[in-house]
PDB file of C-alpha atoms in Angstrom:
ATOM      1  CA  MET A   6       6.902  -2.294  -7.392  1.00 94.00           C
ATOM      2  CA  ARG A   7       4.248  -1.007  -9.830  1.00 97.00           C
ATOM      3  CA  GLY A   8       3.524   2.216  -7.971  1.00 97.00           C
ATOM      4  CA  ALA A   9       7.128   2.835  -6.944  1.00 98.00           C
ATOM      5  CA  TRP A  10       8.370   2.453 -10.511  1.00 98.00           C
ATOM      6  CA  ASN A  11       5.625   4.670 -11.934  1.00 98.00           C
ATOM      7  CA  ARG A  12       6.586   7.458  -9.498  1.00 98.00           C
ATOM      8  CA  ILE A  13      10.382   7.198  -9.308  1.00 98.00           C
ATOM      9  CA  SER A  14      10.976   6.715 -13.026  1.00 97.00           C
ATOM     10  CA  ARG A  15       9.385  10.158 -13.552  1.00 97.00           C
ATOM     11  CA  ILE A  16      11.906  11.980 -11.330  1.00 97.00           C
ATOM     12  CA  PRO A  17      13.965  14.346 -13.544  1.00 96.00           C
ATOM     13  CA  GLU A  18      17.556  13.258 -14.176  1.00 95.00           C
ATOM     14  CA  ALA A  19      18.861  16.377 -12.435  1.00 95.00           C
ATOM     15  CA  ASP A  20      17.150  15.341  -9.184  1.00 97.00           C
ATOM     16  CA  ARG A  21      18.016  11.641  -9.178  1.00 97.00           C
ATOM     17  CA  ALA A  22      21.480  12.101  -7.654  1.00 97.00           C
ATOM     18  CA  ARG A  23      19.848  13.229  -4.413  1.00 98.00           C
ATOM     19  CA  GLY A  24      17.980   9.950  -4.152  1.00 98.00           C
ATOM     20  CA  VAL A  25      14.581   9.089  -2.712  1.00 98.00           C
ATOM     21  CA  VAL A  26      13.116   8.664   0.756  1.00 98.00           C
ATOM     22  CA  ALA A  27      10.036   6.592   1.581  1.00 98.00           C
ATOM     23  CA  PHE A  28       8.172   5.248   4.587  1.00 96.00           C
ATOM     24  CA  SER A  29       6.623   1.802   4.675  1.00 95.00           C
ATOM     25  CA  SER A  30       6.161  -1.288   6.823  1.00 89.00           C
ATOM     26  CA  GLY A  31       7.687  -3.429   4.109  1.00 91.00           C
ATOM     27  CA  ASN A  32       5.983  -3.876   0.747  1.00 94.00           C
ATOM     28  CA  HIS A  33       6.262  -0.321  -0.603  1.00 96.00           C
ATOM     29  CA  ALA A  34       9.725  -0.280   0.991  1.00 97.00           C
ATOM     30  CA  GLN A  35      10.891  -3.191  -1.119  1.00 97.00           C
ATOM     31  CA  GLY A  36       9.326  -1.737  -4.269  1.00 97.00           C
ATOM     32  CA  VAL A  37      11.070   1.600  -3.757  1.00 98.00           C
ATOM     33  CA  ALA A  38      14.376  -0.078  -2.907  1.00 98.00           C
ATOM     34  CA  GLU A  39      14.297  -2.280  -6.004  1.00 98.00           C
ATOM     35  CA  THR A  40      13.276   0.580  -8.300  1.00 98.00           C
ATOM     36  CA  ALA A  41      16.070   2.772  -6.913  1.00 98.00           C
ATOM     37  CA  ARG A  42      18.559  -0.074  -7.374  1.00 98.00           C
ATOM     38  CA  VAL A  43      17.565  -0.558 -11.009  1.00 98.00           C
ATOM     39  CA  LEU A  44      17.777   3.180 -11.689  1.00 97.00           C
ATOM     40  CA  GLY A  45      21.084   3.584  -9.825  1.00 97.00           C
ATOM     41  CA  MET A  46      19.656   5.860  -7.123  1.00 98.00           C
ATOM     42  CA  HIS A  47      20.162   5.994  -3.366  1.00 98.00           C
ATOM     43  CA  ALA A  48      17.098   5.115  -1.288  1.00 98.00           C
ATOM     44  CA  THR A  49      16.408   5.697   2.398  1.00 98.00           C
ATOM     45  CA  ILE A  50      13.414   3.841   3.801  1.00 98.00           C
ATOM     46  CA  VAL A  51      11.794   4.661   7.140  1.00 98.00           C
ATOM     47  CA  MET A  52      10.449   1.369   8.528  1.00 97.00           C
ATOM     48  CA  PRO A  53       8.821   0.462  11.869  1.00 94.00           C
ATOM     49  CA  SER A  54      11.143  -1.444  14.184  1.00 95.00           C
ATOM     50  CA  ASP A  55       8.496  -4.166  14.547  1.00 91.00           C
ATOM     51  CA  ALA A  56       8.216  -4.784  10.799  1.00 92.00           C
ATOM     52  CA  PRO A  57       8.894  -8.408   9.802  1.00 92.00           C
ATOM     53  CA  ALA A  58      12.636  -9.060   9.863  1.00 95.00           C
ATOM     54  CA  SER A  59      12.380 -10.647   6.415  1.00 95.00           C
ATOM     55  CA  LYS A  60      11.010  -7.396   4.931  1.00 96.00           C
ATOM     56  CA  ILE A  61      13.655  -5.246   6.602  1.00 97.00           C
ATOM     57  CA  GLU A  62      16.397  -7.572   5.371  1.00 97.00           C
ATOM     58  CA  SER A  63      14.904  -7.725   1.875  1.00 97.00           C
ATOM     59  CA  THR A  64      14.829  -3.926   1.715  1.00 97.00           C
ATOM     60  CA  ARG A  65      18.466  -3.686   2.800  1.00 98.00           C
ATOM     61  CA  ARG A  66      19.483  -6.449   0.397  1.00 98.00           C
ATOM     62  CA  ARG A  67      18.148  -4.325  -2.449  1.00 97.00           C
ATOM     63  CA  GLY A  68      20.643  -1.615  -1.484  1.00 97.00           C
ATOM     64  CA  ALA A  69      18.441   0.744   0.527  1.00 98.00           C
ATOM     65  CA  GLU A  70      19.427   2.435   3.766  1.00 98.00           C
ATOM     66  CA  VAL A  71      16.857   1.565   6.447  1.00 98.00           C
ATOM     67  CA  ARG A  72      15.955   3.966   9.267  1.00 97.00           C
ATOM     68  CA  LEU A  73      13.947   2.162  11.957  1.00 97.00           C
ATOM     69  CA  TYR A  74      11.396   3.962  14.136  1.00 96.00           C
ATOM     70  CA  ASP A  75       8.848   3.258  16.905  1.00 94.00           C
ATOM     71  CA  ARG A  76       5.443   3.265  15.208  1.00 87.00           C
ATOM     72  CA  VAL A  77       3.690   4.176  18.475  1.00 84.00           C
ATOM     73  CA  LYS A  78       5.959   6.993  19.686  1.00 91.00           C
ATOM     74  CA  GLU A  79       7.375   8.451  16.462  1.00 94.00           C
ATOM     75  CA  SER A  80       5.985   9.838  13.203  1.00 93.00           C
ATOM     76  CA  ARG A  81       7.321   8.215  10.063  1.00 94.00           C
ATOM     77  CA  GLU A  82       6.181  11.186   7.990  1.00 94.00           C
ATOM     78  CA  ALA A  83       8.154  13.595  10.196  1.00 96.00           C
ATOM     79  CA  ILE A  84      11.286  11.444  10.033  1.00 97.00           C
ATOM     80  CA  ALA A  85      11.054  11.163   6.233  1.00 97.00           C
ATOM     81  CA  ALA A  86      10.473  14.919   5.906  1.00 97.00           C
ATOM     82  CA  GLU A  87      13.585  15.637   7.968  1.00 97.00           C
ATOM     83  CA  ILE A  88      15.677  13.309   5.793  1.00 97.00           C
ATOM     84  CA  ALA A  89      14.291  14.918   2.633  1.00 97.00           C
ATOM     85  CA  ASP A  90      15.023  18.424   3.949  1.00 97.00           C
ATOM     86  CA  LYS A  91      18.635  17.541   4.726  1.00 97.00           C
ATOM     87  CA  SER A  92      19.424  15.519   1.599  1.00 96.00           C
ATOM     88  CA  GLY A  93      17.134  17.006  -1.025  1.00 97.00           C
ATOM     89  CA  ALA A  94      15.787  13.508  -1.712  1.00 98.00           C
ATOM     90  CA  THR A  95      12.408  13.087  -3.387  1.00 98.00           C
ATOM     91  CA  THR A  96       9.736  11.695  -1.059  1.00 98.00           C
ATOM     92  CA  VAL A  97       7.938   8.675  -2.499  1.00 98.00           C
ATOM     93  CA  ARG A  98       4.735   8.240  -0.526  1.00 96.00           C
ATOM     94  CA  PRO A  99       3.151   4.783  -0.225  1.00 96.00           C
ATOM     95  CA  PHE A 100      -0.365   5.836  -1.299  1.00 96.00           C
ATOM     96  CA  ASP A 101      -1.058   9.597  -1.244  1.00 95.00           C
ATOM     97  CA  ASP A 102       0.358  10.184  -4.715  1.00 97.00           C
ATOM     98  CA  ALA A 103      -1.444  10.077  -8.069  1.00 97.00           C
ATOM     99  CA  TRP A 104       1.451   8.300  -9.831  1.00 98.00           C
ATOM    100  CA  ILE A 105       1.630   5.662  -7.080  1.00 98.00           C
ATOM    101  CA  MET A 106      -2.134   5.101  -7.250  1.00 98.00           C
ATOM    102  CA  SER A 107      -2.159   4.725 -11.029  1.00 97.00           C
ATOM    103  CA  GLY A 108       0.878   2.441 -10.985  1.00 98.00           C
ATOM    104  CA  GLN A 109      -0.679   0.133  -8.388  1.00 97.00           C
ATOM    105  CA  GLY A 110      -3.959   0.295 -10.289  1.00 97.00           C
ATOM    106  CA  THR A 111      -2.443  -1.499 -13.285  1.00 98.00           C
ATOM    107  CA  ALA A 112      -3.145  -4.696 -11.318  1.00 97.00           C
ATOM    108  CA  GLY A 113      -6.851  -3.899 -11.647  1.00 97.00           C
ATOM    109  CA  LEU A 114      -6.379  -2.878 -15.266  1.00 97.00           C
ATOM    110  CA  GLU A 115      -4.925  -6.303 -16.064  1.00 98.00           C
ATOM    111  CA  ALA A 116      -7.630  -8.122 -14.095  1.00 97.00           C
ATOM    112  CA  ALA A 117     -10.431  -6.278 -15.895  1.00 97.00           C
ATOM    113  CA  ARG A 118      -8.835  -6.901 -19.291  1.00 97.00           C
ATOM    114  CA  ASP A 119      -8.261 -10.588 -18.530  1.00 97.00           C
ATOM    115  CA  ALA A 120     -11.891 -10.991 -17.462  1.00 96.00           C
ATOM    116  CA  ALA A 121     -13.110  -9.286 -20.636  1.00 95.00           C
ATOM    117  CA  ALA A 122     -10.872 -11.497 -22.776  1.00 97.00           C
ATOM    118  CA  MET A 123     -12.569 -14.537 -21.219  1.00 97.00           C
ATOM    119  CA  GLY A 124     -16.022 -13.057 -21.763  1.00 97.00           C
ATOM    120  CA  ASN A 125     -16.568 -12.542 -18.034  1.00 96.00           C
ATOM    121  CA  THR A 126     -17.713  -9.595 -15.951  1.00 95.00           C
ATOM    122  CA  PHE A 127     -17.018  -9.507 -12.217  1.00 96.00           C
ATOM    123  CA  GLY A 128     -20.160  -8.734 -10.235  1.00 97.00           C
ATOM    124  CA  SER A 129     -17.935  -7.553  -7.404  1.00 97.00           C
ATOM    125  CA  LEU A 130     -14.332  -7.490  -6.266  1.00 97.00           C
ATOM    126  CA  ILE A 131     -12.678  -7.148  -2.873  1.00 97.00           C
ATOM    127  CA  CYS A 132      -9.349  -5.369  -2.481  1.00 97.00           C
ATOM    128  CA  ASN A 133      -7.390  -4.946   0.746  1.00 96.00           C
ATOM    129  CA  ALA A 134      -6.342  -1.472   1.906  1.00 96.00           C
ATOM    130  CA  SER A 135      -3.810   0.171   4.143  1.00 94.00           C
ATOM    131  CA  GLY A 136      -3.672   3.791   2.991  1.00 96.00           C
ATOM    132  CA  GLY A 137      -5.837   2.805   0.030  1.00 97.00           C
ATOM    133  CA  GLY A 138      -3.637   3.594  -2.984  1.00 97.00           C
ATOM    134  CA  LEU A 139      -3.922   0.139  -4.535  1.00 97.00           C
ATOM    135  CA  LEU A 140      -7.681   0.075  -3.917  1.00 98.00           C
ATOM    136  CA  ALA A 141      -8.123   3.516  -5.490  1.00 98.00           C
ATOM    137  CA  GLY A 142      -6.126   2.564  -8.582  1.00 98.00           C
ATOM    138  CA  VAL A 143      -7.989  -0.714  -9.011  1.00 98.00           C
ATOM    139  CA  ALA A 144     -11.337   1.060  -8.528  1.00 98.00           C
ATOM    140  CA  VAL A 145     -10.521   3.572 -11.254  1.00 98.00           C
ATOM    141  CA  ALA A 146      -9.518   0.801 -13.668  1.00 97.00           C
ATOM    142  CA  PHE A 147     -12.806  -1.011 -13.118  1.00 97.00           C
ATOM    143  CA  GLU A 148     -14.767   2.240 -13.283  1.00 97.00           C
ATOM    144  CA  GLU A 149     -13.497   2.628 -16.839  1.00 96.00           C
ATOM    145  CA  LEU A 150     -13.439  -0.986 -18.054  1.00 97.00           C
ATOM    146  CA  SER A 151     -16.121  -2.683 -15.947  1.00 96.00           C
ATOM    147  CA  PRO A 152     -18.389  -0.030 -14.391  1.00 96.00           C
ATOM    148  CA  SER A 153     -21.003  -2.550 -13.263  1.00 97.00           C
ATOM    149  CA  THR A 154     -18.499  -4.251 -10.927  1.00 98.00           C
ATOM    150  CA  GLU A 155     -19.060  -3.307  -7.281  1.00 98.00           C
ATOM    151  CA  VAL A 156     -15.832  -2.615  -5.377  1.00 98.00           C
ATOM    152  CA  TYR A 157     -15.379  -3.494  -1.694  1.00 98.00           C
ATOM    153  CA  VAL A 158     -12.499  -3.080   0.740  1.00 98.00           C
ATOM    154  CA  SER A 159     -11.110  -5.644   3.185  1.00 97.00           C
ATOM    155  CA  GLU A 160      -9.347  -4.571   6.383  1.00 97.00           C
ATOM    156  CA  PRO A 161      -8.035  -6.228   9.558  1.00 96.00           C
ATOM    157  CA  GLU A 162     -10.255  -6.048  12.614  1.00 95.00           C
ATOM    158  CA  GLY A 163      -9.302  -2.945  14.589  1.00 92.00           C
ATOM    159  CA  HIS A 164      -7.851  -1.310  11.486  1.00 94.00           C
ATOM    160  CA  ASP A 165     -11.152  -0.677   9.735  1.00 96.00           C
ATOM    161  CA  ASP A 166     -10.442   3.030   9.326  1.00 97.00           C
ATOM    162  CA  LEU A 167     -11.552   3.090   5.682  1.00 98.00           C
ATOM    163  CA  ILE A 168     -14.825   1.276   6.373  1.00 98.00           C
ATOM    164  CA  ARG A 169     -15.607   3.733   9.172  1.00 97.00           C
ATOM    165  CA  SER A 170     -14.480   6.678   7.044  1.00 98.00           C
ATOM    166  CA  LEU A 171     -16.849   5.645   4.264  1.00 98.00           C
ATOM    167  CA  ALA A 172     -19.709   5.353   6.754  1.00 97.00           C
ATOM    168  CA  GLU A 173     -19.012   8.815   8.202  1.00 97.00           C
ATOM    169  CA  LYS A 174     -18.126  10.377   4.816  1.00 96.00           C
ATOM    170  CA  ARG A 175     -14.918  11.804   6.294  1.00 98.00           C
ATOM    171  CA  ILE A 176     -11.472  10.459   7.147  1.00 98.00           C
ATOM    172  CA  VAL A 177     -11.295   8.881  10.606  1.00 97.00           C
ATOM    173  CA  ALA A 178      -8.254   7.223  12.182  1.00 96.00           C
ATOM    174  CA  ASN A 179      -7.644   4.032  14.121  1.00 93.00           C
ATOM    175  CA  ALA A 180      -6.858   4.189  17.818  1.00 88.00           C
ATOM    176  CA  PRO A 181      -3.084   4.408  18.427  1.00 83.00           C
ATOM    177  CA  GLY A 182      -1.382   1.130  19.298  1.00 81.00           C
ATOM    178  CA  THR A 183      -3.991  -1.143  17.702  1.00 83.00           C
ATOM    179  CA  ARG A 184      -2.196  -4.215  16.369  1.00 85.00           C
ATOM    180  CA  SER A 185      -2.848  -6.906  13.774  1.00 91.00           C
ATOM    181  CA  ILE A 186      -0.856  -9.734  12.209  1.00 94.00           C
ATOM    182  CA  ALA A 187      -1.595  -8.014   8.863  1.00 94.00           C
ATOM    183  CA  ASP A 188       1.537  -5.883   9.241  1.00 90.00           C
ATOM    184  CA  ALA A 189       1.197  -4.316   5.781  1.00 91.00           C
ATOM    185  CA  LEU A 190      -2.305  -2.967   6.481  1.00 92.00           C
ATOM    186  CA  MET A 191      -1.798  -0.841   9.585  1.00 89.00           C
ATOM    187  CA  SER A 192      -1.800   2.720   8.280  1.00 90.00           C
ATOM    188  CA  PRO A 193      -3.680   4.825  10.823  1.00 90.00           C
ATOM    189  CA  GLU A 194      -6.068   6.338   8.270  1.00 95.00           C
ATOM    190  CA  PRO A 195      -6.854   6.455   4.541  1.00 97.00           C
ATOM    191  CA  GLY A 196      -4.830   8.756   2.310  1.00 97.00           C
ATOM    192  CA  VAL A 197      -6.453  12.021   1.290  1.00 97.00           C
ATOM    193  CA  LEU A 198      -6.161  11.451  -2.474  1.00 98.00           C
ATOM    194  CA  PRO A 199      -7.262   7.804  -2.432  1.00 98.00           C
ATOM    195  CA  PHE A 200     -10.239   8.595  -0.207  1.00 98.00           C
ATOM    196  CA  GLU A 201     -11.699  10.921  -2.835  1.00 98.00           C
ATOM    197  CA  ILE A 202     -11.886   7.884  -5.134  1.00 98.00           C
ATOM    198  CA  HIS A 203     -13.045   5.551  -2.362  1.00 98.00           C
ATOM    199  CA  LYS A 204     -16.038   7.800  -1.663  1.00 97.00           C
ATOM    200  CA  ARG A 205     -17.094   7.562  -5.298  1.00 95.00           C
ATOM    201  CA  ARG A 206     -16.340   3.929  -6.085  1.00 97.00           C
ATOM    202  CA  VAL A 207     -16.157   1.759  -2.940  1.00 98.00           C
ATOM    203  CA  ALA A 208     -19.515   0.292  -1.955  1.00 97.00           C
ATOM    204  CA  GLY A 209     -18.542  -0.974   1.504  1.00 96.00           C
ATOM    205  CA  GLY A 210     -16.158  -3.322   3.243  1.00 97.00           C
ATOM    206  CA  PHE A 211     -15.398  -6.369   5.353  1.00 97.00           C
ATOM    207  CA  THR A 212     -13.083  -7.014   8.307  1.00 97.00           C
ATOM    208  CA  ALA A 213     -11.205 -10.149   9.331  1.00 96.00           C
ATOM    209  CA  THR A 214      -9.892 -11.222  12.730  1.00 96.00           C
ATOM    210  CA  ASN A 215      -6.378 -12.559  13.205  1.00 96.00           C
ATOM    211  CA  ASP A 216      -7.778 -16.097  13.496  1.00 97.00           C
ATOM    212  CA  GLN A 217      -9.679 -15.695  10.230  1.00 97.00           C
ATOM    213  CA  LEU A 218      -6.510 -14.420   8.537  1.00 97.00           C
ATOM    214  CA  LEU A 219      -4.577 -17.457   9.779  1.00 98.00           C
ATOM    215  CA  ASP A 220      -7.346 -19.782   8.547  1.00 98.00           C
ATOM    216  CA  ALA A 221      -7.231 -18.117   5.111  1.00 97.00           C
ATOM    217  CA  MET A 222      -3.435 -18.416   4.930  1.00 98.00           C
ATOM    218  CA  SER A 223      -3.673 -22.089   5.872  1.00 98.00           C
ATOM    219  CA  PHE A 224      -6.354 -22.719   3.248  1.00 98.00           C
ATOM    220  CA  ALA A 225      -4.295 -20.969   0.569  1.00 98.00           C
ATOM    221  CA  PHE A 226      -1.229 -23.016   1.466  1.00 98.00           C
ATOM    222  CA  HIS A 227      -2.877 -26.436   1.681  1.00 98.00           C
ATOM    223  CA  HIS A 228      -5.428 -26.166  -1.120  1.00 98.00           C
ATOM    224  CA  LEU A 229      -4.157 -23.505  -3.522  1.00 98.00           C
ATOM    225  CA  LYS A 230      -0.413 -24.128  -2.957  1.00 98.00           C
ATOM    226  CA  LEU A 231       0.114 -20.388  -2.339  1.00 98.00           C
ATOM    227  CA  VAL A 232       2.267 -18.925   0.434  1.00 96.00           C
ATOM    228  CA  VAL A 233       0.623 -15.603   1.265  1.00 94.00           C
ATOM    229  CA  GLU A 234       1.079 -12.957   3.947  1.00 91.00           C
ATOM    230  CA  PRO A 235      -1.809 -11.886   6.188  1.00 92.00           C
TER     231      PRO A 235
END
């Protein structure tokens, strides 16, 4: 909700009656829906039809209208643009937006401040990425507060578009139809704005197979008492 709130709360009062439109596989969707609910705004969320049913239901429960699409055959950006053109709604992108990036980055801001308060400095940190907005925001926070910390990205196997983009120094996309159980991390390519920060601050990355993700989830549940998504 950090990024969604930071973006939507800045929409001028005169424009709020027309609502917001967003596209997301579930996490940004829920953040936008909840922010719109709190602010009394209408929200339309474009979500893939194969998104987890729990995320679709959670988004609807927060009062948003959900428009499902086929992530292989349809473009979520095109669908959202059409809705925005017809309704005048403000588009709230999941990562390619400076306010979204800075809002998500407050997680890194808090982590860096907490470490400093304990007298610690992280030698490195690993942050997952879909379009890379969270990673970019976190990287900027550590650039300011803990510049010696090396920042790395983690991505699902087959969706290592950011790792490959960093290696080639240009944005490259994943092959269409590539799947992973990490449903929140399947953007086809890094966002343009986040990638400018990634190039400056992300040292490299790591991938994980579906089996490794399941092992990590099991470990977190049994030993850390945390229920986490892939």
